[in-house]
mmCIF file of C-alpha atoms in Angstrom:
data_model
loop_
_atom_site.group_PDB
_atom_site.id
_atom_site.type_symbol
_atom_site.label_atom_id
_atom_site.label_comp_id
_atom_site.label_asym_id
_atom_site.label_seq_id
_atom_site.Cartn_x
_atom_site.Cartn_y
_atom_site.Cartn_z
ATOM 1 C CA MET A 250 15.879 -20.517 -17.065
ATOM 2 C CA PHE A 251 17.042 -16.981 -16.362
ATOM 3 C CA PHE A 252 17.638 -14.529 -13.546
ATOM 4 C CA LEU A 253 16.418 -11.031 -12.754
ATOM 5 C CA GLN A 254 18.255 -8.759 -10.345
ATOM 6 C CA PHE A 255 16.413 -6.515 -7.933
ATOM 7 C CA LYS A 256 17.647 -3.917 -5.453
ATOM 8 C CA ASN A 257 15.664 -2.921 -2.408
ATOM 9 C CA ASP A 258 15.288 0.555 -0.951
ATOM 10 C CA LYS A 259 17.250 -0.248 2.232
ATOM 11 C CA LYS A 260 20.567 -0.580 0.448
ATOM 12 C CA HIS A 261 20.949 -4.266 1.176
ATOM 13 C CA SER A 262 22.753 -6.517 -1.247
ATOM 14 C CA ALA A 263 20.875 -7.253 -4.462
ATOM 15 C CA VAL A 264 18.469 -10.185 -4.507
ATOM 16 C CA LEU A 265 18.621 -12.725 -7.342
ATOM 17 C CA LYS A 266 15.237 -14.083 -8.257
ATOM 18 C CA LYS A 267 15.105 -17.341 -10.162
ATOM 19 C CA LEU A 268 12.364 -17.581 -12.764
ATOM 20 C CA THR A 269 11.468 -20.734 -14.697
ATOM 21 C CA THR A 270 8.841 -21.537 -17.286
ATOM 22 C CA SER A 271 6.312 -24.167 -16.257
ATOM 23 C CA VAL A 272 3.251 -25.598 -18.026
ATOM 24 C CA LYS A 273 0.533 -27.677 -16.334
ATOM 25 C CA ILE A 274 -2.200 -29.282 -18.431
ATOM 26 C CA ILE A 275 -4.951 -30.540 -16.143
ATOM 27 C CA GLU A 276 -7.978 -32.405 -17.503
ATOM 28 C CA HIS A 277 -11.178 -33.517 -15.831
ATOM 29 C CA ASN A 278 -14.191 -34.837 -17.756
ATOM 30 C CA GLU A 279 -14.320 -32.551 -20.804
ATOM 31 C CA LEU A 280 -12.658 -29.536 -19.140
ATOM 32 C CA LYS A 281 -8.998 -28.675 -19.737
ATOM 33 C CA TRP A 282 -7.070 -26.207 -17.570
ATOM 34 C CA ILE A 283 -3.714 -25.023 -18.896
ATOM 35 C CA ASP A 284 -1.675 -23.119 -16.301
ATOM 36 C CA ILE A 285 1.486 -21.462 -17.626
ATOM 37 C CA ILE A 286 4.094 -19.803 -15.425
ATOM 38 C CA MET A 287 6.432 -17.310 -17.129
ATOM 39 C CA PRO A 288 5.175 -17.961 -20.694
ATOM 40 C CA SER A 289 7.747 -17.795 -23.479
ATOM 41 C CA LYS A 290 7.205 -17.649 -27.228
ATOM 42 C CA LYS A 291 7.084 -21.441 -27.326
ATOM 43 C CA GLU A 292 4.052 -21.567 -25.002
ATOM 44 C CA ILE A 293 2.364 -18.680 -26.851
ATOM 45 C CA ASP A 294 2.784 -20.545 -30.161
ATOM 46 C CA MET A 295 1.339 -23.644 -28.512
ATOM 47 C CA LEU A 296 -1.797 -21.730 -27.499
ATOM 48 C CA ASN A 297 -2.091 -20.297 -30.987
ATOM 49 C CA ASP A 298 -1.955 -23.787 -32.494
ATOM 50 C CA MET A 299 -4.427 -25.241 -29.984
ATOM 51 C CA TYR A 300 -7.084 -22.516 -29.869
ATOM 52 C CA GLY A 301 -6.261 -19.895 -32.494
ATOM 53 C CA PHE A 302 -6.434 -16.929 -30.132
ATOM 54 C CA HIS A 303 -6.063 -13.508 -31.722
ATOM 55 C CA GLU A 304 -2.406 -12.566 -32.184
ATOM 56 C CA LEU A 305 -2.849 -9.223 -30.396
ATOM 57 C CA LEU A 306 -4.186 -10.978 -27.302
ATOM 58 C CA LEU A 307 -1.278 -13.421 -27.335
ATOM 59 C CA GLU A 308 1.057 -10.449 -27.691
ATOM 60 C CA ASP A 309 -0.572 -8.892 -24.605
ATOM 61 C CA CYS A 310 0.326 -12.048 -22.676
ATOM 62 C CA MET A 311 4.000 -11.435 -23.447
ATOM 63 C CA THR A 312 3.798 -7.740 -22.548
ATOM 64 C CA GLU A 313 4.023 -6.703 -18.913
ATOM 65 C CA HIS A 314 1.633 -4.307 -17.210
ATOM 66 C CA GLN A 315 -1.464 -4.611 -19.347
ATOM 67 C CA ARG A 316 -4.400 -2.763 -17.852
ATOM 68 C CA PRO A 317 -7.140 -4.881 -16.198
ATOM 69 C CA LYS A 318 -9.854 -5.613 -18.744
ATOM 70 C CA VAL A 319 -12.372 -8.110 -20.124
ATOM 71 C CA ASP A 320 -12.544 -8.654 -23.900
ATOM 72 C CA SER A 321 -15.358 -10.901 -25.075
ATOM 73 C CA TYR A 322 -15.321 -12.743 -28.425
ATOM 74 C CA GLU A 323 -17.621 -15.266 -30.038
ATOM 75 C CA ASP A 324 -15.950 -18.434 -28.762
ATOM 76 C CA TYR A 325 -13.879 -17.204 -25.836
ATOM 77 C CA SER A 326 -13.111 -14.265 -23.557
ATOM 78 C CA PHE A 327 -9.808 -12.699 -22.552
ATOM 79 C CA ILE A 328 -9.401 -11.368 -19.017
ATOM 80 C CA VAL A 329 -6.541 -9.418 -17.456
ATOM 81 C CA LEU A 330 -6.491 -9.072 -13.669
ATOM 82 C CA HIS A 331 -4.064 -7.355 -11.303
ATOM 83 C CA LEU A 332 -3.747 -8.653 -7.747
ATOM 84 C CA PRO A 333 -1.806 -7.018 -4.894
ATOM 85 C CA ARG A 334 1.279 -8.713 -3.522
ATOM 86 C CA TYR A 335 3.828 -7.594 -0.956
ATOM 87 C CA LYS A 336 7.281 -8.017 -2.459
ATOM 88 C CA LYS A 337 9.758 -8.633 0.341
ATOM 89 C CA ASP A 338 12.776 -8.143 -1.901
ATOM 90 C CA LEU A 339 11.564 -4.636 -2.805
ATOM 91 C CA PHE A 340 10.020 -3.848 0.620
ATOM 92 C CA ARG A 341 6.823 -2.496 -0.931
ATOM 93 C CA LEU A 342 3.379 -3.521 -2.057
ATOM 94 C CA ASP A 343 3.160 -4.113 -5.801
ATOM 95 C CA PHE A 344 0.866 -6.041 -8.130
ATOM 96 C CA GLU A 345 0.989 -9.287 -10.078
ATOM 97 C CA GLU A 346 -0.764 -9.745 -13.400
ATOM 98 C CA ILE A 347 -2.726 -12.803 -14.472
ATOM 99 C CA ASP A 348 -3.950 -13.266 -18.050
ATOM 100 C CA ILE A 349 -6.889 -15.618 -18.614
ATOM 101 C CA PHE A 350 -8.533 -17.182 -21.658
ATOM 102 C CA ILE A 351 -11.857 -18.859 -21.003
ATOM 103 C CA GLY A 352 -13.998 -20.942 -23.337
ATOM 104 C CA LYS A 353 -16.791 -23.473 -22.935
ATOM 105 C CA ASN A 354 -14.520 -26.408 -22.130
ATOM 106 C CA TYR A 355 -11.139 -24.873 -21.352
ATOM 107 C CA LEU A 356 -9.413 -22.314 -19.163
ATOM 108 C CA VAL A 357 -5.920 -20.921 -19.736
ATOM 109 C CA THR A 358 -4.075 -18.940 -17.053
ATOM 110 C CA LEU A 359 -0.748 -17.187 -17.634
ATOM 111 C CA HIS A 360 1.198 -15.536 -14.827
ATOM 112 C CA GLU A 361 4.625 -15.166 -13.199
ATOM 113 C CA GLY A 362 4.079 -17.739 -10.469
ATOM 114 C CA GLU A 363 4.091 -15.224 -7.621
ATOM 115 C CA LEU A 364 0.448 -15.694 -6.637
ATOM 116 C CA LYS A 365 0.518 -18.547 -4.121
ATOM 117 C CA PRO A 366 -3.231 -19.356 -4.134
ATOM 118 C CA LEU A 367 -3.197 -19.869 -7.901
ATOM 119 C CA VAL A 368 -0.004 -21.950 -7.819
ATOM 120 C CA ASN A 369 -1.318 -24.089 -4.956
ATOM 121 C CA LEU A 370 -4.679 -24.604 -6.623
ATOM 122 C CA ALA A 371 -3.031 -25.734 -9.862
ATOM 123 C CA ASN A 372 -0.728 -28.115 -7.980
ATOM 124 C CA ASN A 373 -3.646 -29.622 -6.051
ATOM 125 C CA CYS A 374 -5.719 -30.139 -9.183
ATOM 126 C CA GLN A 375 -2.752 -31.719 -10.952
ATOM 127 C CA THR A 376 -1.960 -34.206 -8.180
ATOM 128 C CA LYS A 377 -5.311 -34.915 -6.494
ATOM 129 C CA GLU A 378 -8.387 -36.407 -8.090
ATOM 130 C CA GLU A 379 -10.662 -35.059 -5.343
ATOM 131 C CA ALA A 380 -9.412 -31.506 -6.012
ATOM 132 C CA ARG A 381 -10.139 -31.866 -9.731
ATOM 133 C CA LYS A 382 -13.611 -33.121 -8.915
ATOM 134 C CA GLU A 383 -14.222 -30.263 -6.472
ATOM 135 C CA TYR A 384 -13.022 -27.403 -8.661
ATOM 136 C CA MET A 385 -13.452 -28.628 -12.245
ATOM 137 C CA GLU A 386 -16.639 -30.675 -12.122
ATOM 138 C CA GLU A 387 -19.009 -27.806 -13.036
ATOM 139 C CA GLY A 388 -17.124 -26.327 -15.992
ATOM 140 C CA SER A 389 -14.714 -23.541 -16.873
ATOM 141 C CA ALA A 390 -16.696 -20.626 -15.415
ATOM 142 C CA LEU A 391 -16.924 -22.121 -11.934
ATOM 143 C CA LEU A 392 -13.233 -23.061 -12.069
ATOM 144 C CA LEU A 393 -12.527 -19.410 -12.880
ATOM 145 C CA TYR A 394 -14.750 -18.430 -9.945
ATOM 146 C CA GLU A 395 -12.717 -20.627 -7.585
ATOM 147 C CA ILE A 396 -9.465 -19.105 -8.863
ATOM 148 C CA ILE A 397 -10.641 -15.491 -8.505
ATOM 149 C CA LYS A 398 -12.207 -16.238 -5.121
ATOM 150 C CA ALA A 399 -8.915 -17.698 -3.853
ATOM 151 C CA LEU A 400 -6.982 -14.691 -5.190
ATOM 152 C CA PHE A 401 -9.362 -12.181 -3.592
ATOM 153 C CA ASP A 402 -9.280 -14.089 -0.286
ATOM 154 C CA TYR A 403 -5.490 -13.767 -0.510
ATOM 155 C CA CYS A 404 -5.952 -9.979 -0.345
ATOM 156 C CA PHE A 405 -7.441 -9.969 3.146
ATOM 157 C CA PRO A 406 -4.319 -10.968 5.164
ATOM 158 C CA MET A 407 -2.473 -8.039 3.565
ATOM 159 C CA LEU A 408 -5.408 -5.792 4.442
ATOM 160 C CA ASP A 409 -5.297 -7.051 8.027
ATOM 161 C CA LYS A 410 -1.597 -6.128 8.265
ATOM 162 C CA ILE A 411 -2.336 -2.635 6.996
ATOM 163 C CA GLY A 412 -5.235 -2.414 9.455
ATOM 164 C CA ASN A 413 -2.931 -3.366 12.341
ATOM 165 C CA MET A 414 -0.446 -0.687 11.272
ATOM 166 C CA VAL A 415 -3.241 1.908 11.119
ATOM 167 C CA ASN A 416 -4.498 0.914 14.587
ATOM 168 C CA GLN A 417 -1.006 1.151 16.091
ATOM 169 C CA ILE A 418 -0.505 4.592 14.589
ATOM 170 C CA ASN A 419 -3.922 5.696 15.836
ATOM 171 C CA LYS A 420 -3.015 4.618 19.390
ATOM 172 C CA GLN A 421 0.424 6.270 19.406
ATOM 173 C CA VAL A 422 -0.292 9.501 17.565
ATOM 174 C CA PHE A 423 -0.826 11.470 20.817
ATOM 175 C CA THR A 424 2.167 10.019 22.659
ATOM 176 C CA ASN A 425 4.864 9.506 20.034
ATOM 177 C CA ARG A 426 6.096 12.380 17.903
ATOM 178 C CA SER A 427 9.428 10.914 16.882
ATOM 179 C CA LYS A 428 10.912 10.564 13.416
ATOM 180 C CA ASP A 429 10.002 6.842 13.449
ATOM 181 C CA MET A 430 6.350 7.744 13.924
ATOM 182 C CA LEU A 431 6.460 10.036 10.893
ATOM 183 C CA GLU A 432 8.080 7.260 8.847
ATOM 184 C CA ASN A 433 5.398 4.770 9.936
ATOM 185 C CA ILE A 434 2.615 7.137 8.917
ATOM 186 C CA SER A 435 4.212 7.843 5.541
ATOM 187 C CA ARG A 436 4.952 4.170 4.864
ATOM 188 C CA THR A 437 1.396 3.129 5.753
ATOM 189 C CA LYS A 438 -0.080 5.852 3.548
ATOM 190 C CA MET A 439 2.004 4.617 0.628
ATOM 191 C CA GLN A 440 0.882 1.017 1.224
ATOM 192 C CA ILE A 441 -2.766 2.113 1.155
ATOM 193 C CA ILE A 442 -2.233 4.243 -1.962
ATOM 194 C CA ASN A 443 -0.517 1.354 -3.768
ATOM 195 C CA TYR A 444 -3.228 -1.069 -2.706
ATOM 196 C CA ARG A 445 -5.971 1.288 -3.904
ATOM 197 C CA SER A 446 -4.227 1.737 -7.255
ATOM 198 C CA VAL A 447 -4.411 -2.049 -7.761
ATOM 199 C CA ILE A 448 -7.993 -2.556 -6.569
ATOM 200 C CA LYS A 449 -9.645 0.473 -8.162
ATOM 201 C CA PRO A 450 -9.389 -0.759 -11.809
ATOM 202 C CA LEU A 451 -10.674 -4.194 -10.734
ATOM 203 C CA ARG A 452 -14.067 -2.862 -9.660
ATOM 204 C CA PRO A 453 -15.438 -2.125 -13.156
ATOM 205 C CA VAL A 454 -13.702 -5.252 -14.482
ATOM 206 C CA THR A 455 -15.558 -7.516 -12.036
ATOM 207 C CA LEU A 456 -18.859 -5.888 -12.984
ATOM 208 C CA THR A 457 -18.144 -6.501 -16.672
ATOM 209 C CA LEU A 458 -16.997 -10.057 -15.962
ATOM 210 C CA GLU A 459 -20.227 -10.739 -14.099
ATOM 211 C CA LYS A 460 -22.140 -10.098 -17.331
ATOM 212 C CA VAL A 461 -19.697 -11.718 -19.784
ATOM 213 C CA ILE A 462 -19.325 -14.939 -17.804
ATOM 214 C CA LEU A 463 -23.027 -15.798 -18.100
ATOM 215 C CA LYS A 464 -22.534 -17.617 -21.426
ATOM 216 C CA TYR A 465 -20.044 -20.017 -19.777
ATOM 217 C CA LEU A 466 -22.011 -20.647 -16.583
ATOM 218 C CA PRO A 467 -24.364 -23.559 -15.944
ATOM 219 C CA LYS A 468 -27.982 -22.552 -15.522
ATOM 220 C CA ASP A 469 -28.950 -20.623 -12.357
ATOM 221 C CA MET A 470 -25.343 -20.257 -11.150
ATOM 222 C CA ASP A 471 -24.812 -16.558 -11.903
ATOM 223 C CA ILE A 472 -25.013 -15.848 -8.166
ATOM 224 C CA TYR A 473 -21.429 -17.114 -7.800
ATOM 225 C CA PHE A 474 -19.971 -14.099 -9.530
ATOM 226 C CA ASP A 475 -22.152 -11.805 -7.409
ATOM 227 C CA ASP A 476 -20.008 -13.089 -4.565
ATOM 228 C CA ILE A 477 -16.859 -11.967 -6.434
ATOM 229 C CA THR A 478 -18.295 -8.465 -6.808
ATOM 230 C CA ASP A 479 -19.176 -8.388 -3.110
ATOM 231 C CA LYS A 480 -15.612 -9.355 -2.179
ATOM 232 C CA ILE A 481 -13.994 -6.614 -4.270
ATOM 233 C CA GLU A 482 -16.408 -4.037 -2.849
ATOM 234 C CA LYS A 483 -15.613 -5.196 0.686
ATOM 235 C CA ILE A 484 -11.884 -4.820 -0.014
ATOM 236 C CA TRP A 485 -12.473 -1.343 -1.430
ATOM 237 C CA ASP A 486 -14.589 -0.287 1.573
ATOM 238 C CA MET A 487 -11.863 -1.424 3.965
ATOM 239 C CA LEU A 488 -9.262 0.533 1.995
ATOM 240 C CA GLU A 489 -11.473 3.630 2.064
ATOM 241 C CA ASN A 490 -11.821 3.301 5.822
ATOM 242 C CA TYR A 491 -8.057 2.875 6.314
ATOM 243 C CA LYS A 492 -7.418 5.847 4.025
ATOM 244 C CA GLU A 493 -9.682 8.105 6.093
ATOM 245 C CA VAL A 494 -8.176 6.949 9.392
ATOM 246 C CA ILE A 495 -4.537 7.349 8.287
ATOM 247 C CA GLU A 496 -5.246 10.782 6.801
ATOM 248 C CA ALA A 497 -6.872 11.848 10.083
ATOM 249 C CA ALA A 498 -3.877 10.480 12.034
ATOM 250 C CA ASP A 499 -1.480 12.285 9.703
ATOM 251 C CA SER A 500 -3.384 15.557 10.134
ATOM 252 C CA THR A 501 -3.468 15.096 13.921
ATOM 253 C CA TYR A 502 0.261 14.323 14.011
ATOM 254 C CA ALA A 503 1.018 17.454 11.968
ATOM 255 C CA SER A 504 -1.199 19.607 14.223
ATOM 256 C CA LEU A 505 0.426 18.263 17.397
ATOM 257 C CA THR A 506 3.895 18.814 15.956
ATOM 258 C CA ASN A 507 3.018 22.391 15.004
ATOM 259 C CA HIS A 508 1.577 22.961 18.471
ATOM 260 C CA THR A 509 4.807 21.725 20.054
ATOM 261 C CA ILE A 510 6.908 23.973 17.823
ATOM 262 C CA ASN A 511 4.674 26.959 18.606
ATOM 263 C CA GLY A 512 5.037 26.220 22.309
ATOM 264 C CA LEU A 513 8.837 26.184 22.014
ATOM 265 C CA MET A 514 8.837 29.428 20.057
ATOM 266 C CA ARG A 515 6.568 31.016 22.692
ATOM 267 C CA THR A 516 8.923 29.875 25.460
ATOM 268 C CA PHE A 517 11.972 31.253 23.642
ATOM 269 C CA THR A 518 10.178 34.579 23.117
ATOM 270 C CA ILE A 519 9.303 34.817 26.811
ATOM 271 C CA ILE A 520 12.918 34.138 27.786
ATOM 272 C CA GLN A 521 14.125 36.805 25.358
ATOM 273 C CA VAL A 522 11.675 39.337 26.792
ATOM 274 C CA ALA A 523 12.707 38.436 30.366
ATOM 275 C CA ILE A 524 16.402 39.071 29.686
ATOM 276 C CA LEU A 525 15.757 42.207 27.603
ATOM 277 C CA PRO A 526 16.565 44.630 30.519
ATOM 278 C CA MET A 527 19.770 42.704 31.200
ATOM 279 C CA THR A 528 20.793 42.920 27.563
ATOM 280 C CA LEU A 529 19.893 46.621 27.287
ATOM 281 C CA VAL A 530 21.623 47.821 30.473
ATOM 282 C CA SER A 531 24.703 45.638 30.037
ATOM 283 C CA GLY A 532 25.001 46.818 26.457
ATOM 284 C CA LEU A 533 24.841 50.482 27.445
ATOM 285 C CA PHE A 534 27.363 50.244 30.262
ATOM 286 C CA SER A 535 29.784 48.086 28.295
ATOM 287 C CA MET A 536 30.408 50.777 25.663
ATOM 288 C CA ASN A 537 34.022 51.885 25.640
ATOM 289 C CA VAL A 538 33.351 55.623 25.376
ATOM 290 C CA GLN A 539 34.031 58.638 27.571
ATOM 291 C CA GLY A 540 31.335 60.021 29.876
ATOM 292 C CA ILE A 541 29.648 56.775 30.968
ATOM 293 C CA PRO A 542 27.628 57.606 34.163
ATOM 294 C CA MET A 543 29.063 56.431 37.519
ATOM 295 C CA HIS A 544 32.356 55.550 35.842
ATOM 296 C CA SER A 545 34.344 56.374 39.020
ATOM 297 C CA TYR A 546 31.620 55.776 41.615
ATOM 298 C CA ALA A 547 32.487 53.032 44.170
ATOM 299 C CA LYS A 548 29.002 51.488 44.284
ATOM 300 C CA ALA A 549 28.347 51.743 40.551
ATOM 301 C CA PHE A 550 28.421 47.947 40.088
ATOM 302 C CA TRP A 551 25.577 47.373 42.540
ATOM 303 C CA ILE A 552 23.509 50.155 41.033
ATOM 304 C CA VAL A 553 23.903 48.688 37.538
ATOM 305 C CA PHE A 554 23.205 45.229 38.932
ATOM 306 C CA GLY A 555 20.001 46.541 40.490
ATOM 307 C CA MET A 556 19.016 48.152 37.196
ATOM 308 C CA ILE A 557 19.346 44.721 35.580
ATOM 309 C CA PHE A 558 18.041 42.466 38.340
ATOM 310 C CA ILE A 559 14.966 44.380 39.508
ATOM 311 C CA PRO A 560 13.254 44.745 36.047
ATOM 312 C CA THR A 561 14.120 41.130 35.195
ATOM 313 C CA LEU A 562 12.613 39.981 38.511
ATOM 314 C CA LEU A 563 9.451 42.020 37.946
ATOM 315 C CA ILE A 564 9.008 40.624 34.431
ATOM 316 C CA GLY A 565 9.560 37.102 35.769
ATOM 317 C CA ILE A 566 6.905 37.623 38.465
ATOM 318 C CA LEU A 567 4.495 38.984 35.850
ATOM 319 C CA PHE A 568 4.953 35.895 33.679
ATOM 320 C CA VAL A 569 4.386 33.600 36.658
ATOM 321 C CA VAL A 570 1.198 35.418 37.670
ATOM 322 C CA LYS A 571 -0.124 35.476 34.087
ATOM 323 C CA ARG A 572 1.200 32.026 33.127
ATOM 324 C CA ASP A 573 -2.251 30.762 32.026
ATOM 325 C CA LYS A 574 -2.267 33.398 29.291
ATOM 326 C CA TRP A 575 1.300 32.868 28.161
ATOM 327 C CA PHE A 576 1.856 29.096 28.343
#
């Protein structure tokens, strides 16, 4: 048992996350499913003794952030998948890795225990005979199909949340130009980018898996993994759609903001032009030099006032008459 400390980006107090190693060995008929959470060297040595997996593959299971891949060998295959997960303690969308060994009569899954569908499926199969019969009756390949299907289905609620955020932004982009709106657009773009970075490498992996898995499948059941490919393509299409919409909203928001700034600058320019006669005349007659005209004339104030007021009034009238061209 050990602890990892995380800090989130909102400067809250650090979150302590408790991690424990857990091993479930589930058997039904001739099929064995070994589910390992947070594998340590002890569990890796156990797998080596039981199945003789290649040492480099077992080393990959102990190394974080392996790239998604499918490696096929004579008696078994090794699969690495990344699945998206929203980490509340970090306030961002990240990924979780699952390492899988599959053979004719066994399936081994190694992960950190953060993927709820996988954890729940393992718990159900361990405690309920009907679950073992439902998911493990047809062999290791169809058990793997059920696991991947559950994990991909787990992606859609997160996609729906992103979709709701995109729709809200799309509705408010013409009415809300506050700092919060800019933050929402930026945050949603980052969520989509992170999600795409997880899903994109999975697309070629699922295509490869569809071919490799044939040697473990019962006859005429290859259509199951076509369904997996369809799901990943549907997720990708939704992400592409959200990406296009949020980029359009971001561009529209930037254009509207620039238009507002240009309007303010135009208004300030008009005001400066309107008070230009006032500034010019008052500047000339405020100079402390000898020989200023009408220095001793009794009605000089009203004459200077007229020199300021009348041109300013005429410019103001001109702007009002031509307001469609200026505003």
